[in-house]
Structures are given as structure tokens and as C-alpha cells.
CSV table of C-alpha atoms in Angstrom, one decimal:
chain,number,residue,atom,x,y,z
A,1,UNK,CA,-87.6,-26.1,-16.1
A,2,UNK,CA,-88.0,-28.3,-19.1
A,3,UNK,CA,-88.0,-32.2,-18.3
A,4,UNK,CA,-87.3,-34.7,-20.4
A,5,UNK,CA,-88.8,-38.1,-18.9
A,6,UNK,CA,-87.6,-41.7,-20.3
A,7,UNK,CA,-89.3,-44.3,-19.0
A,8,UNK,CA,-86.8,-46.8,-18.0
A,9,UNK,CA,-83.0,-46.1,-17.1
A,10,UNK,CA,-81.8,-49.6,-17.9
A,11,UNK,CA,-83.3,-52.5,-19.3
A,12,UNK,CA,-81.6,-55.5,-20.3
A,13,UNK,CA,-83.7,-57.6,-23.4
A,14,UNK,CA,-83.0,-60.8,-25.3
A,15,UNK,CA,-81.9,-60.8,-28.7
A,16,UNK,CA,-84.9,-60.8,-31.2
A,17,UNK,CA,-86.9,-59.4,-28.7
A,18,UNK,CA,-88.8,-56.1,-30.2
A,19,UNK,CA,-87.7,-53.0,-27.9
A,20,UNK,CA,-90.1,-50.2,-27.1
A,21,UNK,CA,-88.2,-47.0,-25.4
A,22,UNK,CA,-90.4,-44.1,-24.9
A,23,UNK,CA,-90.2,-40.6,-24.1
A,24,UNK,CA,-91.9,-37.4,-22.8
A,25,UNK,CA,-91.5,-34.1,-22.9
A,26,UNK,CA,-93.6,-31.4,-20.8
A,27,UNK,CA,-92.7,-28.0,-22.3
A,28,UNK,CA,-94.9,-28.4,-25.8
A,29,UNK,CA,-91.4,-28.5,-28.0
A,30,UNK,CA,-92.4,-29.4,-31.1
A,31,UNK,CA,-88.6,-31.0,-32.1
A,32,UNK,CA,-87.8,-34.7,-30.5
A,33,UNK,CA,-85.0,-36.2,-30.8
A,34,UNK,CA,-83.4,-40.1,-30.1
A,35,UNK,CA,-79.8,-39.9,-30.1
A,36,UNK,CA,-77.3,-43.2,-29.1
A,37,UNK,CA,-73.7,-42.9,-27.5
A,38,UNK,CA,-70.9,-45.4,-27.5
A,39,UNK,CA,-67.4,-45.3,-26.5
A,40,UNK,CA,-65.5,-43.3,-29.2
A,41,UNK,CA,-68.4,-42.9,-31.2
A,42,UNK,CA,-70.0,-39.9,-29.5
A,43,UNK,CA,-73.6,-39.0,-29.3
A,44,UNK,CA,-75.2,-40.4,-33.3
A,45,UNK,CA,-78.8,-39.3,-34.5
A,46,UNK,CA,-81.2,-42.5,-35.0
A,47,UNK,CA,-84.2,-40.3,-35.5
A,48,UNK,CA,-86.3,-37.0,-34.8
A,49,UNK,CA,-89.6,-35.7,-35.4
A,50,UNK,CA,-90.4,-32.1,-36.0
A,51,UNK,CA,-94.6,-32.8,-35.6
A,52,UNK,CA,-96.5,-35.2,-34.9
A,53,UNK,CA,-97.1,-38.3,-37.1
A,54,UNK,CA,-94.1,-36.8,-38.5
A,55,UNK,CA,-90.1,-39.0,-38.1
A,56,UNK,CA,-87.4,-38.5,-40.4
A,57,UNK,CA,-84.3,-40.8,-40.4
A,58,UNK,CA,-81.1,-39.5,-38.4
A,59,UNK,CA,-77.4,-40.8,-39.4
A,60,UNK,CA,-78.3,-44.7,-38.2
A,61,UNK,CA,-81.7,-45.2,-38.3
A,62,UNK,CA,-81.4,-49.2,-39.6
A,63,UNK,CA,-82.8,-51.6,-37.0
A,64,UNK,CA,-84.8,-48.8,-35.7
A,65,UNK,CA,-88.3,-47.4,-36.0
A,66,UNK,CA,-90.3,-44.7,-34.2
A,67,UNK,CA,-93.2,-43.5,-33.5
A,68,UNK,CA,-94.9,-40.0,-31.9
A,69,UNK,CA,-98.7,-40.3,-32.3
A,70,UNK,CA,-98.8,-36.9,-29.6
A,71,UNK,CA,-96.8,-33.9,-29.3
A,72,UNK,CA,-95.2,-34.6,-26.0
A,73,UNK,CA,-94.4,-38.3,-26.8
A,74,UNK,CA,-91.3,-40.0,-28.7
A,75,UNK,CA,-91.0,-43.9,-28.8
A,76,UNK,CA,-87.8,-45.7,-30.3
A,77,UNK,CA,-88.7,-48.9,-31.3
A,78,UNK,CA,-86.2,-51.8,-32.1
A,79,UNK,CA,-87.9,-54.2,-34.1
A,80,UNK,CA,-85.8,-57.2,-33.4
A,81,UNK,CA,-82.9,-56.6,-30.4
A,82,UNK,CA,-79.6,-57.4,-31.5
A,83,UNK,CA,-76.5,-57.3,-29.1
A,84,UNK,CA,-74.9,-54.2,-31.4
A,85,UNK,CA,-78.1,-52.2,-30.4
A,86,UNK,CA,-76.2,-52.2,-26.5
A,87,UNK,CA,-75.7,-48.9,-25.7
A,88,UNK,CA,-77.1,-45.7,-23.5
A,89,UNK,CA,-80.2,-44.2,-25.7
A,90,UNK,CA,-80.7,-40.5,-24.6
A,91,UNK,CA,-84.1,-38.8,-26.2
A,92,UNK,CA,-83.6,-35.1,-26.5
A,93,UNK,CA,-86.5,-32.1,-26.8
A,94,UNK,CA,-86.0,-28.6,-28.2
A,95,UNK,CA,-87.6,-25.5,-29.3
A,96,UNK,CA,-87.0,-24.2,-32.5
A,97,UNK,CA,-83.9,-24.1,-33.8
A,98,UNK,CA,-83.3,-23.8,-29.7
A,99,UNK,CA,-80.9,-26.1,-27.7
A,100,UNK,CA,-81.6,-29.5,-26.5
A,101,UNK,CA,-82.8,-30.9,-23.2
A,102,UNK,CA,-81.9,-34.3,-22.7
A,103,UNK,CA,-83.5,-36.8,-20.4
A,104,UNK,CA,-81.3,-38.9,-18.2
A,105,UNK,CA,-80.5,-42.0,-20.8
A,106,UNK,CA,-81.3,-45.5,-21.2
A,107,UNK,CA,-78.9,-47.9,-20.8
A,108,UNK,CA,-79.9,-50.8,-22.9
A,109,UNK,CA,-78.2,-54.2,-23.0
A,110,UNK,CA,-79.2,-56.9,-25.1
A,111,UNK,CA,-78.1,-60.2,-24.2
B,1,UNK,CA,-71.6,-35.2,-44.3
B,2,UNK,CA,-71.5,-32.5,-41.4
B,3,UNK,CA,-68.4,-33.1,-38.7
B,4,UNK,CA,-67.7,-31.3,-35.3
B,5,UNK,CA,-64.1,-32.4,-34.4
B,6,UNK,CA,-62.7,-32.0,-30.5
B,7,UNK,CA,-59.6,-33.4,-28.9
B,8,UNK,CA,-60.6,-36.3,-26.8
B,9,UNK,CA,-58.0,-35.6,-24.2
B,10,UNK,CA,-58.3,-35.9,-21.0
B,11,UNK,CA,-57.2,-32.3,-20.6
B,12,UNK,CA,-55.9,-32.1,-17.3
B,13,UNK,CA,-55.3,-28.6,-15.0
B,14,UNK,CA,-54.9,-28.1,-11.7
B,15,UNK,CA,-57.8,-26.3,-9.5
B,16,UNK,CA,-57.8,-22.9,-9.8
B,17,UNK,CA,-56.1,-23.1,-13.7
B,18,UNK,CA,-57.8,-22.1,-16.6
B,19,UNK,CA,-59.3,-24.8,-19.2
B,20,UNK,CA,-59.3,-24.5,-22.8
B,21,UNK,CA,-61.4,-26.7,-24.7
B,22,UNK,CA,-61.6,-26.5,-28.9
B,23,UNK,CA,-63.7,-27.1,-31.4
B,24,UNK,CA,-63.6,-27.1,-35.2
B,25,UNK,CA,-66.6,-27.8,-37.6
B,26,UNK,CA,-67.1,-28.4,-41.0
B,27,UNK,CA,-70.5,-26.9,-42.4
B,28,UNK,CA,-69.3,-23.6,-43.3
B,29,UNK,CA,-73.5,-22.3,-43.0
B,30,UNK,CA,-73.7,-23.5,-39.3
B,31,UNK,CA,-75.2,-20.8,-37.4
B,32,UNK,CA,-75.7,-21.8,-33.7
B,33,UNK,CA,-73.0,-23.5,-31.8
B,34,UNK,CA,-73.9,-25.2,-28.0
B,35,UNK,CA,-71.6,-26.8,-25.6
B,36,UNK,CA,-72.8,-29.3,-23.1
B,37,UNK,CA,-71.0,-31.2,-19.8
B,38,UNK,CA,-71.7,-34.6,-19.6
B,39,UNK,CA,-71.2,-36.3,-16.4
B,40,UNK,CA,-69.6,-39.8,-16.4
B,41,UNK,CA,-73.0,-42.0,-16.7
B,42,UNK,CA,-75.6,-39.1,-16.9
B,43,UNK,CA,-76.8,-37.6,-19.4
B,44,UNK,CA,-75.6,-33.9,-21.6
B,45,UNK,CA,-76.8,-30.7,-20.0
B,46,UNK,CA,-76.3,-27.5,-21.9
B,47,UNK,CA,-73.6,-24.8,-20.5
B,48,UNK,CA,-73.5,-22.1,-23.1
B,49,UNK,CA,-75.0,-21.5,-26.5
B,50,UNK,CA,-73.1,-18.9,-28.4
B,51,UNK,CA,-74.5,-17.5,-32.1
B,52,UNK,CA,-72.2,-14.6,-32.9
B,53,UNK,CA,-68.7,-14.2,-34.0
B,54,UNK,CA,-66.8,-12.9,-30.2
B,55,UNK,CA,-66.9,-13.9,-27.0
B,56,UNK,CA,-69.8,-14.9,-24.9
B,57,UNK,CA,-69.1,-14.9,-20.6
B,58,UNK,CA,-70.9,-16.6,-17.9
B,59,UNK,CA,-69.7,-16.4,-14.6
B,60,UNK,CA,-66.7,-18.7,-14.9
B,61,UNK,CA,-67.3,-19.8,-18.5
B,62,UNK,CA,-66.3,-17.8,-21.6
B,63,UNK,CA,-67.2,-19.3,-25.0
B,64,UNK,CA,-65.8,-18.1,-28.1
B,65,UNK,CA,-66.8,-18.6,-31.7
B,66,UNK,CA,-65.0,-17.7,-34.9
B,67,UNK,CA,-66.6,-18.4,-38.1
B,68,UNK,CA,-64.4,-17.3,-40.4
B,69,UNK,CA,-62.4,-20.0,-39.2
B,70,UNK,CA,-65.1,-22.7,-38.1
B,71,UNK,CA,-63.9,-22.3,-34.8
B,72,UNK,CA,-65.3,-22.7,-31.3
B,73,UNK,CA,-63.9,-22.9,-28.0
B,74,UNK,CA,-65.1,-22.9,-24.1
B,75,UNK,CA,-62.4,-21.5,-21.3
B,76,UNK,CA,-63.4,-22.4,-18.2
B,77,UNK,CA,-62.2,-19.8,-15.3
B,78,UNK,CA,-61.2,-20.9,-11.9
B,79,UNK,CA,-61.4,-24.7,-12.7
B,80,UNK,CA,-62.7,-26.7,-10.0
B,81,UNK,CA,-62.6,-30.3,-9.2
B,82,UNK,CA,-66.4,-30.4,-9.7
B,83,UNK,CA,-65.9,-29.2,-13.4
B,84,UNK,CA,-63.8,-32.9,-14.2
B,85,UNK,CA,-66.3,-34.2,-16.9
B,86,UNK,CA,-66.9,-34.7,-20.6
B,87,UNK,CA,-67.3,-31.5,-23.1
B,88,UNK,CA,-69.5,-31.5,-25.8
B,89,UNK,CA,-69.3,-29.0,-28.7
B,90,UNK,CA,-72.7,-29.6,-30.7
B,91,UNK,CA,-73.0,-27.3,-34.2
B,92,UNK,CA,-76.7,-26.9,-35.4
B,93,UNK,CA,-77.4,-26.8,-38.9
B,94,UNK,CA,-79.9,-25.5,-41.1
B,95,UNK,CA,-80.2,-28.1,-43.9
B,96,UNK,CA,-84.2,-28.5,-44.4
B,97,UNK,CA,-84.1,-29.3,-40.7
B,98,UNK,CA,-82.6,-28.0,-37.4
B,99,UNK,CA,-80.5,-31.0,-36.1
B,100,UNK,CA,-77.1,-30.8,-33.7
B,101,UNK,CA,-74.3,-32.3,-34.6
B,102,UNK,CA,-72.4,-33.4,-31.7
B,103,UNK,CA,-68.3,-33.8,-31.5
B,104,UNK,CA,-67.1,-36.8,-29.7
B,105,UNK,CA,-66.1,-34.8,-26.7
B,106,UNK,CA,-63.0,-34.1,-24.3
B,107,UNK,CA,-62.1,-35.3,-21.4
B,108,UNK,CA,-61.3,-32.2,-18.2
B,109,UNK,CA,-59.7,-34.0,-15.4
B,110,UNK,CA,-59.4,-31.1,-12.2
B,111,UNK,CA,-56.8,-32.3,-10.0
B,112,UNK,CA,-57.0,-31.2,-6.5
């Protein structure tokens, strides 16, 4: 079975603080995604890599950076916390142009 | 800009009913089309993936694609209690890179 590992399922930082979520995969897929979901707004691309040392920006990448310096590793960094960056972060995996695995979410709160 | 549209509901059915949930997209050269049940508070897991124009089954699900009319749905047999969660119809792309688009979801509520 493919996991998806996050490393933290909730966190709660202070505004301005930087952010580090990270995230592994261990079935060699060489797509990664990070993905956030709010009430009413669904699931929205932030980032993805399709390599390593390789990102390309999502639908809302502002406030956001990332970084995947191996294969099986995808960190979202948030430079400086603010409270509109509270919500449940879920890192995906895939394959291809295969589905995604998702790991189980982190649900951030900045305070 | 690509867009996956889905009643948010809830849809609710008695046990034993059958559920029909919808989808409409709007990137006419979407070729692979995934739908995933989300638990309240955990994360997506994939149900079916369906690439072809028909009818896909699997044991109690049934998904259907149409592409002709950007159309996608998942009929769930035999609804159970254990089936209440969140749908999501997700639409993959082929525009330099392979990325889903995910539709906001709906809402199945089995009642007992």
C-alpha cells in the first residue's frame, strides 16, 4: 500500500512565525503534491513537484514556498504565519498521470 | 481556468437506497476522471478512477463518464450508513503537467 506520511497532524503557530510542514512518500512516485481545504472552498493546489529540485506554483502559492531536495520528500514552507494560512494542509503522491494518495492532513492554526 | 462543479448537498437516502452523485467539468481535453470519499476530519481516499466514455462497476459502486457532455457521476448501490461522507469528483488535466482538479464536494447523509 502506498503511504503518504505528514509529520504532524495539528500544530498550532504564532503569527510571523516561519512554518515548516513536511512530507513523505515511500512508493518512489515521482509527482508530490500540497493541496489546502477550507469550508466551501474545497481542496486548492498551493504547489507540486514533478522531480526533484523541481516546484511549480499551484492555484495559491502566495505566502508559500517549498522545497523537495529528495524524491520521497515534500516540505511546504510558510515564510511568515498569518491567521488566513488556518486550515487542514493534506500532501498528496501520485504516479504518472495515476491517482493521488493523500496522507492524513495537517490541521494548522495560527494564532 | 479549469472547474469541476458538484452539488454540495447533503444528499440524503435511506439505507438500502441508491445514491446518485454528479459531476460536471469544464476542460473539454480532460482525460482521467477520479472520485474520492472523504471522511469528516480525515483525509480523501480514492473510490474509483474511470477513463472511458460508459460505465465503470465495483461491487456497490458504478461510475459513469460522458464526455461528450463533460459529465461524471458515481451511483452508489445498497447505500449504507457507513457510506454518509463527503464526495469528491477530481478531473486530471493534461496542460504541460498532470494536476487534479478537485470539485468542492457533496455531502451523502445514510439514514438508518
Amino acid at each position: 500500500d502506498v503511504k503518504v506520511t505528514q509529520s504532524s497532524r495539528y500544530l498550532v503557530k504564532r503569527t510571523g512565525e516561519k512554518v515548516f510542514l513536511e512530507c513523505v512518500q515511500d512508493m518512489d512516485h515521482e509527482n508530490m503534491f500540497w493541496y489546502r481545504q477550507d469550508p466551501g472552498l474545497g481542496l486548492r493546489l498551493i504547489y507540486f513537484s514533478y522531480d526533484v529540485k523541481m516546484k511549480e506554483k499551484g492555484d495559491i502559492p502566495e505566502g508559500y514556498s517549498v522545497s523537495r531536495e529528495k524524491k520521497e520528500r515534500f516540505s511546504l514552507i510558510l515564510e511568515s504565519a498569518s491567521t488566513n494560512q488556518t486550515s487542514m494542509y493534506l500532501c498528496a503522491s501520485s504516479l504518472g498521470a495515476a491517482e493521488a494518495f493523500f496522507g492524513q492532513g495537517t490541521r494548522l492554526t495560527v494564532v | 481556468q479549469k472547474e469541476v462543479e458538484q452539488n454540495s448537498g447533503p444528499l440524503s437516502v435511506p439505507e438500502g437506497a441508491i445514491a446518485s452523485l454528479n459531476c460536471t467539468y469544464s476542460d473539454r481535453g480532460s482525460q482521467s476522471f477520479f472520485w474520492y470519499r472523504q471522511y469528516s476530519g480525515k483525509s480523501p481516499e480514492l473510490i474509483m478512477f474511470i477513463y472511458s466514455n460508459g460505465d465503470k462497476e465495483d461491487g456497490r459502486f458504478t461510475a459513469q463518464l460522458n464526455k461528450a457532455s463533460q459529465y461524471v457521476s458515481l451511483l452508489i448501490r445498497d447505500s449504507q450508513p457507513s457510506d454518509s461522507a463527503t464526495y469528491l469528483c477530481a478531473v486530471l488535466g493534461y496542460s504541460g503537467y498532470s494536476t487534479l482538479t478537485f470539485g468542492k464536494g457533496t455531502m451523502l447523509l445514510v439514514s438508518p
